[in-house]
PDB file of C-alpha atoms in Angstrom:
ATOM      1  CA  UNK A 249     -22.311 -31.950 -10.949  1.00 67.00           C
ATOM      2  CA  UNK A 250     -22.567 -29.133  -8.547  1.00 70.00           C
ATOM      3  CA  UNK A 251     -23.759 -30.866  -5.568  1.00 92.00           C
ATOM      4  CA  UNK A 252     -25.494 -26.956  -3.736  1.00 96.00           C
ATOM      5  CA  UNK A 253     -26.022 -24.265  -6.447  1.00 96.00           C
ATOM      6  CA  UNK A 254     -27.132 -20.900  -5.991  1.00 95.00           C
ATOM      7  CA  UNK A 255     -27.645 -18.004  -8.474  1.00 96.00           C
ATOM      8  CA  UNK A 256     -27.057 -15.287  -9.057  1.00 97.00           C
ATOM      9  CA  UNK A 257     -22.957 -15.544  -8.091  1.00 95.00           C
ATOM     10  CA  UNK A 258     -23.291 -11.606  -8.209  1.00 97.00           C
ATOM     11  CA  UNK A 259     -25.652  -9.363  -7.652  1.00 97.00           C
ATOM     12  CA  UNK A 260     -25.846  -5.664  -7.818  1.00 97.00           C
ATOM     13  CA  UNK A 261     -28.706  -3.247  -7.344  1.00 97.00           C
ATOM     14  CA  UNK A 262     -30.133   0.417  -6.011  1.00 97.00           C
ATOM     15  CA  UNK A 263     -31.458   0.587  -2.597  1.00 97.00           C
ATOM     16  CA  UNK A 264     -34.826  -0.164  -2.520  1.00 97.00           C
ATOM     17  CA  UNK A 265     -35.383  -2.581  -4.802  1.00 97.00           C
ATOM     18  CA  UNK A 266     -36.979  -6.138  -4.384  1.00 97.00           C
ATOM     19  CA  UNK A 267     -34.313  -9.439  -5.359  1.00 97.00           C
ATOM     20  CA  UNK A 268     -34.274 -12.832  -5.292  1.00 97.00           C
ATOM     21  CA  UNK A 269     -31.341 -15.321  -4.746  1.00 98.00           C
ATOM     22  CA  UNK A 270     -32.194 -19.081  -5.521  1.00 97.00           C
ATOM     23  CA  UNK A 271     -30.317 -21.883  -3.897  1.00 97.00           C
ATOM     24  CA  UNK A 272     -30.811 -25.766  -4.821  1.00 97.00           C
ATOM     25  CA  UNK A 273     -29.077 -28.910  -4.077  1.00 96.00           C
ATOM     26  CA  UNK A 274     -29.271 -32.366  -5.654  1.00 95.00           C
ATOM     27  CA  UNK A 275     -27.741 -34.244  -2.586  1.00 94.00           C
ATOM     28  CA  UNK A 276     -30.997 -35.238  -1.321  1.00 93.00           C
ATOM     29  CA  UNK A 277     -30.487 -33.700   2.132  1.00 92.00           C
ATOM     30  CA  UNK A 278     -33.451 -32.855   4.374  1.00 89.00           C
ATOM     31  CA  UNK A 279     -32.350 -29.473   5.857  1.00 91.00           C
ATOM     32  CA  UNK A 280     -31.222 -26.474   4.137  1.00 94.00           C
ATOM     33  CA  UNK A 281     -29.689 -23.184   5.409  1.00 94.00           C
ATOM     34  CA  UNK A 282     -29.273 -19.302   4.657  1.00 95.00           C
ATOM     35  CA  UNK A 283     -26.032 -17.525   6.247  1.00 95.00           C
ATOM     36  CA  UNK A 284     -24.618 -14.464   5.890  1.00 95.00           C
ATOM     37  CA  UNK A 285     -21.224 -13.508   5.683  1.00 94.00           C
ATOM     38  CA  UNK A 286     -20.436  -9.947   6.154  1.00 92.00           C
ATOM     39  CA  UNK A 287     -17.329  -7.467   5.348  1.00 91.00           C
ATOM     40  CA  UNK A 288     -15.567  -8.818   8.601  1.00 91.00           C
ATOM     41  CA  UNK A 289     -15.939 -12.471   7.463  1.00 90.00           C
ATOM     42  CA  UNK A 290     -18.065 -13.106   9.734  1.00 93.00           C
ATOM     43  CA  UNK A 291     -20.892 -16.189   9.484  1.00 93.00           C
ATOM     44  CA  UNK A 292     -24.043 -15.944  10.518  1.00 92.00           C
ATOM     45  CA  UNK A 293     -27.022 -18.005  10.297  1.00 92.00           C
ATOM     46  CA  UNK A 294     -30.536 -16.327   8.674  1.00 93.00           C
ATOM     47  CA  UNK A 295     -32.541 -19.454   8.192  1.00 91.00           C
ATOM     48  CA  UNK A 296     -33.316 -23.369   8.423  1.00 91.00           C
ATOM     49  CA  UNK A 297     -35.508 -25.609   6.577  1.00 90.00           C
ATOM     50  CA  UNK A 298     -36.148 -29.026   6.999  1.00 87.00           C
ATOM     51  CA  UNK A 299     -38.225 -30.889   4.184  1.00 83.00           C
ATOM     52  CA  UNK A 300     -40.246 -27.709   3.723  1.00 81.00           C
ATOM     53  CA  UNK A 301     -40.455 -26.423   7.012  1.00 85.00           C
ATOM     54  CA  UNK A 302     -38.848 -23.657   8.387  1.00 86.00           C
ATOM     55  CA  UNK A 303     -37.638 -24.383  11.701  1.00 83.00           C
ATOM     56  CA  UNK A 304     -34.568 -22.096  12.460  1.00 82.00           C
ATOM     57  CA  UNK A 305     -35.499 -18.544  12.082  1.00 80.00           C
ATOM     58  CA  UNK A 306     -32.854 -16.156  13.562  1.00 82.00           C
ATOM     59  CA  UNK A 307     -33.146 -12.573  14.306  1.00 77.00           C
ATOM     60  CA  UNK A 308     -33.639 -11.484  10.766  1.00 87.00           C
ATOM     61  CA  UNK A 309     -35.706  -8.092   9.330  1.00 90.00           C
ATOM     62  CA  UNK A 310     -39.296  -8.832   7.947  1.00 91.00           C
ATOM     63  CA  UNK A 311     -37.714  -7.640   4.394  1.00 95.00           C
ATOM     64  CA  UNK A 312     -36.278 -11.121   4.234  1.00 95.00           C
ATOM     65  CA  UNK A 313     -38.334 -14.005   3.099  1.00 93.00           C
ATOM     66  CA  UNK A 314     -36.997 -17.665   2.476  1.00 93.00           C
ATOM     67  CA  UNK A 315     -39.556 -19.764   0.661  1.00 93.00           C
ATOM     68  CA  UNK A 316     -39.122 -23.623   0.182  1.00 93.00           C
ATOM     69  CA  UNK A 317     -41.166 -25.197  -2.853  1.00 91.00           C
ATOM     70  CA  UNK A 318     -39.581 -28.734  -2.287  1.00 92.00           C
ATOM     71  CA  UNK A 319     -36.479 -30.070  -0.154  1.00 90.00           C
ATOM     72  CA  UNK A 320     -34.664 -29.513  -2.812  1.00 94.00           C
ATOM     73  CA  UNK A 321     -34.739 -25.668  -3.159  1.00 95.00           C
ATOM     74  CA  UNK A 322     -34.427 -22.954  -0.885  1.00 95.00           C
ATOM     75  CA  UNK A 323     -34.762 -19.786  -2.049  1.00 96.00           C
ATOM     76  CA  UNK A 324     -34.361 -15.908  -0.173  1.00 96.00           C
ATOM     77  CA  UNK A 325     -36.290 -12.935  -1.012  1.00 96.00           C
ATOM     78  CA  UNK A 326     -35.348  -9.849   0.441  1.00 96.00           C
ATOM     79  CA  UNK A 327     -37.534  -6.449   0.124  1.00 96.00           C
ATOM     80  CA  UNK A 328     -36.361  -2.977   0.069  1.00 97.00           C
ATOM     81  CA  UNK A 329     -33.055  -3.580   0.341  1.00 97.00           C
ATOM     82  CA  UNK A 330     -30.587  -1.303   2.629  1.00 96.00           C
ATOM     83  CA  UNK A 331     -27.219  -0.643   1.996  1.00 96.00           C
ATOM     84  CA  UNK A 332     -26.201  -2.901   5.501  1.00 94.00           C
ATOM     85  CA  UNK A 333     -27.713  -5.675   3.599  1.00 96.00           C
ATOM     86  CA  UNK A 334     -24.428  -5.964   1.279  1.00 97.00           C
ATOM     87  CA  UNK A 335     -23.161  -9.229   1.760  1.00 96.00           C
ATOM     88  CA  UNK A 336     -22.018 -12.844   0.713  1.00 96.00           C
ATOM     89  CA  UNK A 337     -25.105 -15.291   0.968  1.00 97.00           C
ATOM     90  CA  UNK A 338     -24.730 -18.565   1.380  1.00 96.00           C
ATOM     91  CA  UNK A 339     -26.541 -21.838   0.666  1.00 97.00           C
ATOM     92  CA  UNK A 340     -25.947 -25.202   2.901  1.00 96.00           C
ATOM     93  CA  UNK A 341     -27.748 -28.517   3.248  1.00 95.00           C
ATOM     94  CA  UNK A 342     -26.994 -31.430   5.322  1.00 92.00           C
ATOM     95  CA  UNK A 343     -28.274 -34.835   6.316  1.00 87.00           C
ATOM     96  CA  UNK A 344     -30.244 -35.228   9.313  1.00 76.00           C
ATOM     97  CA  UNK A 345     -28.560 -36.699  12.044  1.00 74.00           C
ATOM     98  CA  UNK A 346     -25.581 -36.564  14.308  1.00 73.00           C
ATOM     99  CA  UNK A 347     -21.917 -36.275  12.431  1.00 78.00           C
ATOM    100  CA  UNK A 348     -23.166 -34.535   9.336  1.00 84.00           C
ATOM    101  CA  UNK A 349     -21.301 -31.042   8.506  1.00 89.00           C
ATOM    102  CA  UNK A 350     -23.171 -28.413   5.674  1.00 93.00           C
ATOM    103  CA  UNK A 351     -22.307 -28.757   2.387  1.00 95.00           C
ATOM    104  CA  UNK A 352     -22.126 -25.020   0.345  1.00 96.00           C
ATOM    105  CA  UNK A 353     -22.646 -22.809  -2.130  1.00 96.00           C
ATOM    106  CA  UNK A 354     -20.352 -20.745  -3.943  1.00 95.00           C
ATOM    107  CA  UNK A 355     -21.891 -17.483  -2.511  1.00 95.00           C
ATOM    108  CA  UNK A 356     -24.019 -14.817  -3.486  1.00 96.00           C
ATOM    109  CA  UNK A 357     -21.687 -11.896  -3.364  1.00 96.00           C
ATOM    110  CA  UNK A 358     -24.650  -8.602  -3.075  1.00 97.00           C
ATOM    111  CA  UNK A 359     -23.785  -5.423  -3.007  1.00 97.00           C
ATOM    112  CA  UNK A 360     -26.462  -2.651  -2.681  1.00 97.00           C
ATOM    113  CA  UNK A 361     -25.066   0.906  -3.887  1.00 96.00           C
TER     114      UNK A 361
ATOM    115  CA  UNK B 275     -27.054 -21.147  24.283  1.00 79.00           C
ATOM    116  CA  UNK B 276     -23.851 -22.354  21.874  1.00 86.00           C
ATOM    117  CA  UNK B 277     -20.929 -20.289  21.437  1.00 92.00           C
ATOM    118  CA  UNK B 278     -17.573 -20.714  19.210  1.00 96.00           C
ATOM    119  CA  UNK B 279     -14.566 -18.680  20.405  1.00 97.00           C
ATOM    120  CA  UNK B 280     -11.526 -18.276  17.821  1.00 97.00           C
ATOM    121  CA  UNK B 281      -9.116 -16.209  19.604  1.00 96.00           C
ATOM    122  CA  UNK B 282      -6.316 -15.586  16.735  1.00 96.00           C
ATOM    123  CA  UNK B 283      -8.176 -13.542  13.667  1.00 96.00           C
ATOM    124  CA  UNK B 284      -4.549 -13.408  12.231  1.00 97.00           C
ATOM    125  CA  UNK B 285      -2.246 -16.502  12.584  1.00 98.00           C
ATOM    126  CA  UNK B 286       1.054 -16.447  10.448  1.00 97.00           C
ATOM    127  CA  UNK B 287       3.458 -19.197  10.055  1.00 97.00           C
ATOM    128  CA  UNK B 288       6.499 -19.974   8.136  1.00 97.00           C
ATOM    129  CA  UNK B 289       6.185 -23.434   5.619  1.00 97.00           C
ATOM    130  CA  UNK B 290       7.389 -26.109   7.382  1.00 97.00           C
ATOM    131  CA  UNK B 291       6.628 -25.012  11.001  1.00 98.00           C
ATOM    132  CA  UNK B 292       3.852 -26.724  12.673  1.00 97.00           C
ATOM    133  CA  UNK B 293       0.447 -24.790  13.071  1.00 97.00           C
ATOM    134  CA  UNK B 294      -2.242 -25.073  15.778  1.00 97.00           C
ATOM    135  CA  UNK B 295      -5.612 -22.870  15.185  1.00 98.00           C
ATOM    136  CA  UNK B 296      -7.188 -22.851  18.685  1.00 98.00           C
ATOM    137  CA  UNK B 297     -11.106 -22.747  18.904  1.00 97.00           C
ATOM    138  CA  UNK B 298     -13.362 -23.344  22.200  1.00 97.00           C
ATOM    139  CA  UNK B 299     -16.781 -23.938  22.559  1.00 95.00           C
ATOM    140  CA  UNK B 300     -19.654 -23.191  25.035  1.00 94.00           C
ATOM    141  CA  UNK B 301     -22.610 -25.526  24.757  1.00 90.00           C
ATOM    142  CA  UNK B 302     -24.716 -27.204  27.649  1.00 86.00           C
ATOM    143  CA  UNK B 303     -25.314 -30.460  25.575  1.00 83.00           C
ATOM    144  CA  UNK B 304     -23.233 -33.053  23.964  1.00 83.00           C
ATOM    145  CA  UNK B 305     -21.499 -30.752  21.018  1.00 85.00           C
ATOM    146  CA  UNK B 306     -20.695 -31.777  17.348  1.00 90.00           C
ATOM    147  CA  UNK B 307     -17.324 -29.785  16.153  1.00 93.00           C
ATOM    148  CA  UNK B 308     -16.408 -29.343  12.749  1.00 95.00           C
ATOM    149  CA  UNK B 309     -13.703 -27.546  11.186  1.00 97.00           C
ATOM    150  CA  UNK B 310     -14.353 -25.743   7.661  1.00 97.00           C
ATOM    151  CA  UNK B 311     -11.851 -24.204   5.239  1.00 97.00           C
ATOM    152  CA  UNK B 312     -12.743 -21.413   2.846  1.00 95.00           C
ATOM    153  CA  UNK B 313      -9.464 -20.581   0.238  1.00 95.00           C
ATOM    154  CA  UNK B 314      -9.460 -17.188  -1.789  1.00 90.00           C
ATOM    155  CA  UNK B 315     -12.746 -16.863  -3.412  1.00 84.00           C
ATOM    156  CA  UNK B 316     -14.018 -20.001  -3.444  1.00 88.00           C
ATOM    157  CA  UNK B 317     -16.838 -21.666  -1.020  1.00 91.00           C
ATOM    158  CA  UNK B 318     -16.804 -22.558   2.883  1.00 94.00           C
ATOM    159  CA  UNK B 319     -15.689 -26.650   2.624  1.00 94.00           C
ATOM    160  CA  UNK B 320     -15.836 -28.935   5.545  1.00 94.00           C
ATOM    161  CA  UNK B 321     -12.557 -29.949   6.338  1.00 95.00           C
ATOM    162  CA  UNK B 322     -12.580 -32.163   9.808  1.00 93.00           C
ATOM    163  CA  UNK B 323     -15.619 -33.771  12.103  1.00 90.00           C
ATOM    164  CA  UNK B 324     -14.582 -34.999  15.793  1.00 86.00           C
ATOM    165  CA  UNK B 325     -16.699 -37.810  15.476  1.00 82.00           C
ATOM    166  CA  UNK B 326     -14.558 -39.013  12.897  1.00 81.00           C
ATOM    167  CA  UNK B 327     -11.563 -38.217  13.605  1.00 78.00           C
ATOM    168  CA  UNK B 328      -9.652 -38.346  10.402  1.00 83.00           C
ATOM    169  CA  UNK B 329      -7.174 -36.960   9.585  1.00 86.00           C
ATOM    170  CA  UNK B 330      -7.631 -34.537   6.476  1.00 88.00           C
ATOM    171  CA  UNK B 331      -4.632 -32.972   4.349  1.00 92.00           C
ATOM    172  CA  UNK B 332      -2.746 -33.406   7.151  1.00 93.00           C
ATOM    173  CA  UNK B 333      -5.060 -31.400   9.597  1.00 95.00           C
ATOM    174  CA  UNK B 334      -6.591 -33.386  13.164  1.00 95.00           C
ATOM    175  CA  UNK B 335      -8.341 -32.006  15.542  1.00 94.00           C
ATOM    176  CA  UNK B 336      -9.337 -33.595  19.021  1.00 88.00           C
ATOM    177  CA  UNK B 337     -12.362 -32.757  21.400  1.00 90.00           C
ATOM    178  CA  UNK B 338     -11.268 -32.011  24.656  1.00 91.00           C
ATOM    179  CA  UNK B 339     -14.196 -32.298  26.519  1.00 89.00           C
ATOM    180  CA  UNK B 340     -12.653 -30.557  29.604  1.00 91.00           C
ATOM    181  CA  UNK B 341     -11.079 -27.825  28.131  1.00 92.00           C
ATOM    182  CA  UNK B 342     -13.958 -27.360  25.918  1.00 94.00           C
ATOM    183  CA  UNK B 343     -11.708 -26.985  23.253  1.00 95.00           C
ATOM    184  CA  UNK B 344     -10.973 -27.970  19.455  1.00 96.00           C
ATOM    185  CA  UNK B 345      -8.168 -27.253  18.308  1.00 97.00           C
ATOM    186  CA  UNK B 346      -6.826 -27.613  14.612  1.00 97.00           C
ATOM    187  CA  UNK B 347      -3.501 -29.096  14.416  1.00 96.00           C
ATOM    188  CA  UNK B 348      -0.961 -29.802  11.486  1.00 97.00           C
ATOM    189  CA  UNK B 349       2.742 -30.557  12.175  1.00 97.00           C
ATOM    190  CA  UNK B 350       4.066 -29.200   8.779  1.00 97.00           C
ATOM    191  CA  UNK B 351       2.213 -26.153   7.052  1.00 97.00           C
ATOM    192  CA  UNK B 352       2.340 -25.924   3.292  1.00 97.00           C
ATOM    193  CA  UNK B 353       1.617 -22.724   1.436  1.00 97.00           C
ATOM    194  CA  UNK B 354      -1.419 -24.357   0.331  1.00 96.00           C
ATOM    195  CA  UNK B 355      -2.777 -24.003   3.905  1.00 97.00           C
ATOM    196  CA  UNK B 356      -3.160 -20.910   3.254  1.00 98.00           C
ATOM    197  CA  UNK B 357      -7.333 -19.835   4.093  1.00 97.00           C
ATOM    198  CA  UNK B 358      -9.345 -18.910   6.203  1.00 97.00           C
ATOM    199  CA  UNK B 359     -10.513 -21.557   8.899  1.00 98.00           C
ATOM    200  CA  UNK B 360     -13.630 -21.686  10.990  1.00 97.00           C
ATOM    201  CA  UNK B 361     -14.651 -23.462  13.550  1.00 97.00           C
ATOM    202  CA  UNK B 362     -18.295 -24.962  14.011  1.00 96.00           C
ATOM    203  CA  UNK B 363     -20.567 -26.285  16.836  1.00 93.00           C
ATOM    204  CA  UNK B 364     -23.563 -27.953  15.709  1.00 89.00           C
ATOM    205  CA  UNK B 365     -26.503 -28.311  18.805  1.00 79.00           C
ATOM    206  CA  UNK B 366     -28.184 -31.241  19.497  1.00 71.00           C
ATOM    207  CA  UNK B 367     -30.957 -32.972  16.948  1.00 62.00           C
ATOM    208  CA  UNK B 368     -29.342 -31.300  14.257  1.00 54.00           C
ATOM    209  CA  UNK B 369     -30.029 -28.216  14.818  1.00 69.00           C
ATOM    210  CA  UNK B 370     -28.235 -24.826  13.612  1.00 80.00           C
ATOM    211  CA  UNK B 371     -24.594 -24.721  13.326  1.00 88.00           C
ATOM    212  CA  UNK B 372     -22.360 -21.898  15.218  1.00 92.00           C
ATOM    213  CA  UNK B 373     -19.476 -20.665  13.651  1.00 95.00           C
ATOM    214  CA  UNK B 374     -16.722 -18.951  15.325  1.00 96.00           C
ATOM    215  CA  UNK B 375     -15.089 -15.636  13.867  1.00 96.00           C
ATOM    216  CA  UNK B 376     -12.776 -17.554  11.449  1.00 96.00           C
ATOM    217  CA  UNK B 377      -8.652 -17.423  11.561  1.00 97.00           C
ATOM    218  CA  UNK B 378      -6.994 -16.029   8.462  1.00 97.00           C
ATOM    219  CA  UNK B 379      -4.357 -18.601   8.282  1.00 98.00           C
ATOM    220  CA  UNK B 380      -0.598 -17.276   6.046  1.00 98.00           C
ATOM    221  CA  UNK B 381       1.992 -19.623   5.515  1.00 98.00           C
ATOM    222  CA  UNK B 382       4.978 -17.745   4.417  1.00 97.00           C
ATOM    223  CA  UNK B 383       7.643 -19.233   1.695  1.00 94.00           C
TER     224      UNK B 383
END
């Protein structure tokens, strides 16, 4: 069982266009996380939600949108896209609490021609 | 503010030979350090913790408080080792996680 899943592993598409990466875990963790990593490798974080609520929210254009329905998912929605927004996305959770590291996704490998 | 420092993008080593991947850390509060491995195409895994410290395929790491440091040790590199290797500082109250600029790691035959 995949413990954090996120779909699509690849995703290609024109500049301007609207998509949609979804991201869910089934290790009953509280907080969930977007980061990108870009060409250079290197890792940045986008978002944080914890049991719903976003609470980390990182200098991030208004084109991208996380949206929690339950603790379980996180998905990120990202408008117009640019060709600067090609990247590897990825999913994290973790307990709450001191000690706990992020378990990931695979990556969402998007590249915007 | 946090901040993760990995000074060597490029670290090369021959099997055998003993490997250190250095990493310091800025952070005003009482930090959490993790190391996390990500091999060729596959996904960011979480290798060492400092509040643990284990000792993980052969991998430790120590918190020097002092030097503000966290280094990722391993006496005998395999070929195996071979990834790339971040760093992490995780704030206070679980917050966000900092990751350093990652070290290529190449162990040589």
């Amino acid at each position: 069982d995949t413990a954090v899943s996120q779909t699509p592993k690849y995703l290609v598409t024109q500049m301007g266009n609207d998509k949609s990466i979804k991201c869910e875990q089934n290790l009953g963790h509280d907080t969930m996380y977007w980061y990108k990593q870009d060409s250079k490798k290197f890792l940045k974080i986008m978002f944080s939600y914890n049991n719903k609520e976003l609470i980390i929210n990182e200098t991030v254009p208004n084109r991208f949108s996380p949206k929690s329905p339950d603790k379980a998912h996180l998905n990120l929605h990202i408008n117009s896209l640019e060709l600067g927004d090609s990247a590897v996305y990825f999913c994290a959770s973790s307990q709450q609490g001191s000690g706990y590291g992020y378990t990931f996704g695979s990556g969402t490998r998007l590249t915007v021609v | 503010a946090q901040r993760v420092t990995q000074p060597e993008k490029l670290l090369s080593v021959f099997k055998g030979a003993p490997v250190e991947l250095k990493c310091n850390y800025s952070y005003s509060g009482s930090p959490e350090l993790f190391w996390y491995v990500q091999y060729s195409r596959q996904r960011l895994q979480l290798l060492l913790r400092h509040i643990s410290r284990e000792s993980i395929k052969g991998f430790t790491a120590d918190l020097n408080k002092g030097e503000t440091s966290f280094h990722l040790k391993k006496p005998f590199a395999q070929e195996e080792d071979s990834a790339m290797y971040y760093c992490a500082l995780r704030g206070a109250g679980a917050g966000k996680s900092t990751f350093g600029d990652g070290t290529t790691l190449t162990v040589k035959p």
